[in-house]
Coordinates of C-alpha atoms in Angstrom, one line a residue:
M92 CA 12.1 31.1 21.7
E93 CA 9.6 28.3 20.4
T94 CA 10.0 25.1 21.0
K95 CA 11.4 22.1 18.4
A96 CA 9.4 19.5 19.5
A97 CA 12.2 16.3 19.6
P98 CA 12.9 13.8 17.0
D99 CA 11.3 10.7 16.4
A100 CA 13.9 8.5 16.9
R101 CA 11.7 5.6 15.8
L102 CA 11.0 7.1 11.8
E103 CA 14.2 8.1 12.4
S104 CA 15.4 4.4 12.7
I105 CA 13.5 3.5 9.7
R106 CA 14.8 6.2 6.8
E107 CA 18.8 4.5 8.5
L108 CA 17.2 1.8 7.4
A109 CA 15.7 1.9 4.4
K110 CA 19.3 4.1 2.6
G111 CA 21.7 1.7 4.5
E112 CA 19.8 -0.6 3.0
L113 CA 16.9 -0.9 0.9
K114 CA 19.2 1.8 -1.3
K115 CA 21.2 -1.3 -1.9
L116 CA 19.1 -3.7 -3.0
A117 CA 16.6 -0.9 -6.0
G118 CA 18.3 -1.6 -8.9
K119 CA 18.3 -5.6 -7.9
I120 CA 14.9 -5.5 -6.5
D121 CA 13.5 -3.4 -10.0
R122 CA 15.0 -5.0 -12.6
E123 CA 15.8 -9.4 -11.1
G124 CA 12.0 -8.9 -9.5
F125 CA 14.1 -9.5 -6.2
Y126 CA 11.8 -9.7 -3.2
P127 CA 13.2 -8.0 0.2
Q128 CA 11.9 -10.2 2.6
H129 CA 14.9 -10.0 5.5
F130 CA 14.5 -5.5 4.5
L131 CA 10.6 -6.1 5.3
H132 CA 11.6 -8.6 8.6
S133 CA 14.1 -5.7 10.0
L134 CA 10.9 -3.4 9.0
G135 CA 9.4 -4.7 11.3
E136 CA 12.0 -4.7 14.6
C137 CA 11.9 -0.5 13.9
G138 CA 8.2 0.0 13.4
G139 CA 8.1 0.2 10.6
F140 CA 4.2 -1.3 10.3
G141 CA 3.1 0.8 12.9
S142 CA 2.9 -1.1 15.4
A143 CA 1.9 1.0 18.9
S144 CA 3.2 -1.2 21.7
D145 CA 5.3 -4.1 22.5
T146 CA 3.7 -7.9 21.9
T147 CA 7.6 -9.2 23.2
A148 CA 6.9 -7.4 26.6
G149 CA 2.6 -8.8 26.8
G150 CA 1.3 -5.5 26.4
A151 CA -2.0 -6.1 23.6
P152 CA -0.4 -5.8 19.5
S153 CA -2.0 -2.3 18.3
V154 CA -1.0 0.0 14.6
D155 CA -1.3 4.0 14.2
L156 CA -1.6 5.3 11.0
V157 CA 0.1 8.0 11.4
R158 CA 3.1 6.1 12.1
Q159 CA 3.0 3.4 8.6
F160 CA 1.7 6.5 6.4
E161 CA 5.5 8.6 7.5
S162 CA 6.7 5.1 7.2
I163 CA 5.7 4.3 3.5
A164 CA 6.9 7.4 2.7
A165 CA 10.1 7.0 4.1
V166 CA 10.4 3.6 2.4
G167 CA 9.7 4.8 -1.1
K168 CA 12.6 7.8 -0.9
Y169 CA 14.4 4.2 -1.5
C170 CA 12.1 2.3 -3.6
G171 CA 8.7 2.6 -4.6
S172 CA 8.5 -1.3 -4.8
T173 CA 9.5 -1.9 -1.0
A174 CA 6.8 1.2 -1.0
F175 CA 3.8 -1.0 -1.8
L176 CA 5.4 -3.9 -0.2
T177 CA 5.6 -2.1 2.9
W178 CA 1.2 -0.6 2.2
C179 CA 0.4 -4.0 2.1
Q180 CA 2.0 -5.3 5.6
S181 CA 0.6 -2.3 7.0
A182 CA -3.0 -2.7 5.3
S183 CA -3.0 -5.8 6.6
A184 CA -2.7 -4.7 10.1
W185 CA -4.7 -1.7 9.4
Y186 CA -7.4 -4.5 9.3
L187 CA -7.0 -6.8 11.9
Q188 CA -6.4 -4.0 14.0
H189 CA -10.4 -3.3 13.3
A190 CA -12.0 -7.1 12.9
R191 CA -15.2 -8.2 14.3
V192 CA -13.3 -11.4 15.2
E193 CA -12.2 -10.8 18.2
A194 CA -10.4 -14.5 18.0
T195 CA -9.2 -13.5 14.2
R196 CA -7.8 -10.3 16.1
N197 CA -6.3 -12.4 18.6
R198 CA -4.6 -15.4 17.0
Y199 CA -3.0 -12.7 13.9
L200 CA -2.7 -8.5 14.6
G201 CA 0.6 -8.8 16.6
R202 CA 3.0 -11.3 14.3
V203 CA 2.0 -8.5 11.1
A204 CA 1.9 -5.3 13.0
S205 CA 5.9 -6.6 14.5
G206 CA 6.6 -8.0 11.0
K207 CA 7.0 -11.2 12.1
A208 CA 4.7 -12.7 9.5
L209 CA 3.8 -10.8 6.5
S210 CA 1.3 -10.6 5.0
G211 CA -0.8 -9.5 1.4
T212 CA -4.3 -7.8 0.6
G213 CA -6.5 -8.8 -2.0
M214 CA -8.6 -6.0 -1.7
S215 CA -7.8 -4.9 -5.5
N216 CA -11.6 -6.4 -6.7
A217 CA -13.5 -6.1 -3.7
V218 CA -12.7 -2.3 -4.5
K219 CA -13.1 -1.3 -7.3
H220 CA -15.9 -4.1 -7.4
L221 CA -18.0 -2.1 -4.4
A222 CA -17.3 0.6 -6.5
G223 CA -19.2 -0.5 -9.1
I224 CA -16.5 -1.0 -11.8
E225 CA -16.1 -4.8 -12.3
R226 CA -18.1 -8.1 -10.9
I227 CA -16.8 -9.9 -8.1
H228 CA -14.6 -12.8 -8.1
L229 CA -14.4 -14.6 -4.6
K230 CA -17.7 -16.9 -4.1
A231 CA -18.0 -17.7 -0.2
Q232 CA -20.4 -20.2 0.3
R233 CA -22.2 -20.0 3.8
C234 CA -20.3 -23.3 6.3
A235 CA -21.2 -24.4 10.0
D236 CA -18.8 -21.7 11.5
G237 CA -16.5 -20.6 8.9
Y238 CA -16.4 -20.5 4.9
T239 CA -15.5 -22.5 2.1
I240 CA -14.0 -19.8 -0.8
R241 CA -13.7 -20.8 -4.8
G242 CA -12.5 -18.2 -7.4
T243 CA -9.0 -16.4 -8.6
L244 CA -7.5 -13.2 -8.1
P245 CA -5.6 -12.0 -10.5
W246 CA -3.2 -10.1 -8.7
V247 CA -1.8 -9.8 -5.2
S248 CA 0.9 -9.0 -4.1
N249 CA 2.9 -9.7 -1.1
V250 CA 2.4 -13.1 -1.3
D251 CA 4.2 -16.6 0.1
R252 CA 3.6 -20.1 0.6
N253 CA 4.9 -18.9 3.5
N254 CA 2.7 -15.6 4.3
L255 CA -0.2 -14.5 5.1
L256 CA -3.3 -13.3 2.9
T257 CA -5.9 -10.6 3.6
V258 CA -8.7 -11.1 1.1
T259 CA -12.8 -10.5 0.5
A260 CA -15.8 -13.1 -1.6
E261 CA -19.3 -13.1 -1.7
V262 CA -21.4 -15.0 0.1
N263 CA -24.4 -17.6 -1.3
T264 CA -26.8 -15.9 1.1
G265 CA -26.2 -12.9 0.9
G266 CA -23.3 -9.5 1.9
Y267 CA -19.4 -10.3 1.9
V268 CA -17.1 -11.7 4.5
M269 CA -13.8 -10.6 4.6
F270 CA -11.1 -13.6 5.9
I271 CA -7.4 -13.7 6.6
V272 CA -5.4 -17.0 5.2
E273 CA -1.8 -18.6 5.2
G274 CA 0.0 -18.9 1.9
N275 CA 0.9 -22.8 2.3
T276 CA -3.2 -23.6 3.0
T277 CA -4.3 -26.6 0.8
D278 CA -6.3 -26.2 -2.2
L279 CA -4.6 -22.4 -2.6
D280 CA -2.4 -21.8 -5.3
L281 CA 0.0 -19.6 -6.1
R282 CA 0.9 -18.5 -9.6
P283 CA 3.3 -16.7 -11.8
C284 CA 1.6 -13.9 -13.2
P285 CA 2.9 -12.2 -17.0
E286 CA 5.9 -10.1 -16.9
F287 CA 5.6 -6.6 -15.9
S288 CA 7.3 -3.5 -16.5
G289 CA 7.8 -2.9 -12.9
M290 CA 7.2 -4.3 -9.3
E291 CA 8.6 -7.1 -10.0
G292 CA 10.3 -7.7 -7.1
T293 CA 6.5 -7.1 -4.7
A294 CA 5.7 -11.3 -4.4
T295 CA 2.6 -10.5 -6.8
Y296 CA 0.6 -14.0 -7.6
S297 CA -2.4 -14.7 -9.2
I298 CA -4.2 -16.8 -6.2
H299 CA -6.7 -19.2 -7.2
F300 CA -9.1 -20.7 -4.9
R301 CA -10.6 -24.6 -5.1
D302 CA -13.0 -25.0 -2.3
V303 CA -10.0 -23.2 0.5
S304 CA -12.3 -24.1 3.8
I305 CA -11.9 -20.9 6.5
E306 CA -13.0 -21.9 9.8
A307 CA -13.7 -19.4 12.8
D308 CA -10.6 -17.6 13.7
Q309 CA -9.7 -16.3 10.5
V310 CA -12.7 -14.2 9.8
I311 CA -12.2 -10.4 10.1
A312 CA -16.2 -9.1 9.3
H313 CA -18.9 -11.4 8.5
P314 CA -22.1 -10.4 6.5
D315 CA -23.7 -8.0 8.6
Q316 CA -21.0 -6.9 10.4
F317 CA -19.0 -5.4 6.5
E318 CA -20.4 -2.8 5.4
A319 CA -20.0 -1.3 8.8
F320 CA -16.5 -2.2 9.0
M321 CA -15.9 -1.7 4.7
Q322 CA -16.7 2.8 6.3
R323 CA -14.1 2.0 9.0
I324 CA -11.0 1.0 7.6
K325 CA -11.2 2.7 3.6
P326 CA -9.3 6.0 4.6
G327 CA -6.7 4.6 6.2
F328 CA -6.3 2.8 3.7
I329 CA -6.4 5.3 0.8
I330 CA -4.8 7.3 3.4
G331 CA -1.2 5.0 3.2
Q332 CA -1.7 4.6 -0.5
S333 CA -0.9 8.5 -0.5
G334 CA 2.8 8.1 1.4
M335 CA 3.6 5.4 -1.0
G336 CA 3.2 8.3 -3.6
L337 CA 5.1 11.1 -1.7
G338 CA 8.2 8.8 -0.6
V339 CA 8.6 7.8 -4.9
I340 CA 8.7 13.0 -5.2
D341 CA 11.5 12.0 -2.7
G342 CA 13.6 9.8 -4.8
C343 CA 12.0 12.1 -7.4
L344 CA 12.6 15.5 -5.9
Q345 CA 16.6 14.0 -4.5
R346 CA 17.8 13.1 -8.9
I347 CA 15.9 16.3 -10.2
R348 CA 18.5 17.9 -6.4
E349 CA 21.6 15.9 -8.1
S350 CA 20.9 17.2 -11.9
N351 CA 21.3 20.2 -11.3
L352 CA 24.5 19.8 -9.3
V353 CA 26.2 19.7 -13.5
H354 CA 23.4 21.0 -15.5
A355 CA 21.6 23.1 -13.9
D356 CA 21.9 25.9 -16.2
V357 CA 20.1 23.7 -19.2
N358 CA 17.3 21.9 -16.7
Q359 CA 16.1 25.7 -15.6
F360 CA 13.9 25.2 -19.1
L361 CA 12.5 23.1 -18.2
D362 CA 8.6 22.3 -16.1
D363 CA 8.2 21.4 -12.6
Q364 CA 11.3 22.2 -11.0
E365 CA 12.0 21.4 -7.7
A366 CA 10.2 24.9 -6.6
V367 CA 7.3 23.7 -7.8
I368 CA 6.9 20.0 -6.1
Q369 CA 8.5 20.9 -2.7
P370 CA 6.2 22.9 -1.4
A371 CA 3.5 20.9 -4.0
R372 CA 5.0 17.9 -1.7
D373 CA 5.1 19.2 1.8
E374 CA 1.5 20.3 1.6
L375 CA 0.2 16.5 0.7
Y376 CA 2.1 15.5 3.8
A377 CA 0.9 17.8 6.0
R378 CA -2.6 17.0 5.2
G379 CA -1.9 13.4 5.2
L380 CA -0.5 13.6 8.5
K381 CA -3.5 14.9 9.6
L382 CA -6.0 12.7 7.6
A383 CA -3.8 10.1 9.4
G384 CA -4.5 11.1 12.6
Q385 CA -8.5 11.2 11.7
A386 CA -9.1 8.7 10.2
Q387 CA -6.9 6.0 14.2
Q388 CA -9.5 8.0 15.9
G389 CA -13.2 7.2 12.3
T390 CA -13.3 10.4 11.7
A391 CA -11.6 10.6 8.6
S392 CA -13.8 11.9 5.1
V393 CA -13.5 9.5 2.9
L394 CA -13.4 12.3 0.3
D395 CA -10.8 13.9 1.7
A396 CA -9.0 10.5 1.7
L397 CA -9.6 10.0 -2.1
K398 CA -9.0 13.6 -2.7
L399 CA -5.7 13.5 -1.1
R400 CA -4.8 9.8 -3.1
A401 CA -5.6 11.6 -6.4
A402 CA -3.3 14.8 -5.3
V403 CA -0.6 12.4 -4.8
S404 CA -1.1 10.1 -8.1
E405 CA -0.9 13.6 -9.9
L406 CA 1.1 14.9 -8.3
T407 CA 3.9 11.7 -8.4
L408 CA 4.0 11.6 -12.3
R409 CA 4.5 15.1 -12.4
A410 CA 7.5 14.8 -10.3
A411 CA 8.7 11.4 -11.6
N412 CA 8.8 13.2 -15.4
S413 CA 10.0 15.9 -14.0
A414 CA 13.0 13.7 -12.7
V415 CA 13.8 12.0 -16.0
L416 CA 13.9 15.2 -18.2
H417 CA 15.9 16.6 -15.9
A418 CA 17.9 13.5 -15.5
G419 CA 18.0 14.0 -19.4
A420 CA 20.0 11.3 -21.3
R421 CA 21.0 8.7 -18.2
G422 CA 17.2 9.3 -17.6
Y423 CA 16.8 7.0 -20.3
L424 CA 19.5 3.8 -19.3
M425 CA 17.2 0.9 -17.2
R426 CA 19.8 1.2 -14.5
D427 CA 19.1 4.6 -13.6
S428 CA 17.1 5.8 -11.0
A429 CA 15.1 8.0 -12.7
Q430 CA 13.5 5.2 -15.3
R431 CA 12.8 3.9 -12.2
Q432 CA 10.6 6.0 -10.8
L433 CA 9.0 7.1 -13.6
R434 CA 7.4 3.2 -13.5
E435 CA 7.1 3.8 -10.5
A436 CA 5.3 7.2 -10.8
V437 CA 3.3 5.4 -13.2
F438 CA 2.0 2.3 -10.6
V439 CA 1.1 5.2 -8.0
G440 CA -1.3 6.0 -10.8
I441 CA -2.8 3.2 -11.7
V442 CA -2.8 1.0 -8.3
T443 CA -7.0 0.4 -6.8
P444 CA -7.4 2.7 -6.2
A445 CA -6.3 3.7 -9.8
L446 CA -6.4 7.4 -10.7
K447 CA -9.4 6.7 -12.8
H448 CA -11.6 5.1 -10.4
L449 CA -10.9 7.8 -7.4
R450 CA -12.3 10.7 -9.3
K451 CA -14.9 8.7 -10.4
E452 CA -15.7 8.4 -6.5
I453 CA -15.4 11.7 -6.3
H454 CA -18.0 12.2 -8.7
D455 CA -20.0 9.7 -7.6
I456 CA -19.6 11.7 -3.8
E457 CA -19.8 15.3 -4.9
N458 CA -22.8 14.3 -7.0
A459 CA -25.5 13.1 -4.5
R460 CA -24.4 15.2 -2.3
A461 CA -25.6 18.2 -5.0
C462 CA -28.7 16.4 -5.4
A463 CA -29.0 15.2 -2.0

């Protein structure tokens, strides 16, 4: 007789927390721009950011990408905005796990992985710049053991005066530096963004650096370490975001099922039924788990990660469109979950790396291989 794997108690506790606390907050987060800070701290206490050791008991801090992927998806079923915040926090922990400066890793990793300190990630501009899509916005001047940073990042999420943020700047002597900075740092300004159509509860600000000083133990990777560092963290960065989309898909499937309890007779004529979306979702989730395990070991293919992320974006858009059509007129009400999920799905498709960005990178890699 086949033996079933024992349930993951940590993952079950995260699912229960999301169902019990986050589900009730989803409307407030979406329509009022409420930032779920308390939930994020509670999620950290459950190991929701991939913490794989008990730092309070003196263990060495570390993160597990598979755990992060599962947690982000579990949260996304009830609120895509909060799944994005979970990814921001998890990505920051992932960067710090692989920080090339030991003093920085020791100073910040345990606090971020456990959720004691919340952290945003301002890597959108750098990732697009490295893909040849836009110019770099932050400039760094090398000075003694650190750097002075100047410039503006227009959209950085999970940010607050009491939070941290991880960003990248171009160095005047060549190359790039990645570093972590505290939100209340002198000469760092956080300014509100224009109103979004969704994701208002993500604590997203325009960040202005006015000659901000970065010390040696805030540097994640110096210019001579940056390329190898990016190669190490990029697959995990992309795979984690896939968990966000898969969570939104789970929420859409739930909305489809609810609609079919009453209107299955007419809903059967719609495209992308549960019988189509569910197996496609399950296949992508399995691929994500496998790739997350490979990325944890440093063996994941960037191309495979990009293809997973693109496929998740496409399926999320299909699932959300189906959910709102299944819901009918109710799905056009702002308070309906299908309306929120539709806007969350669009965000999955446009957040860096956006679907067009993903397709560009896939095209570039495949073309380079064909010409080699």
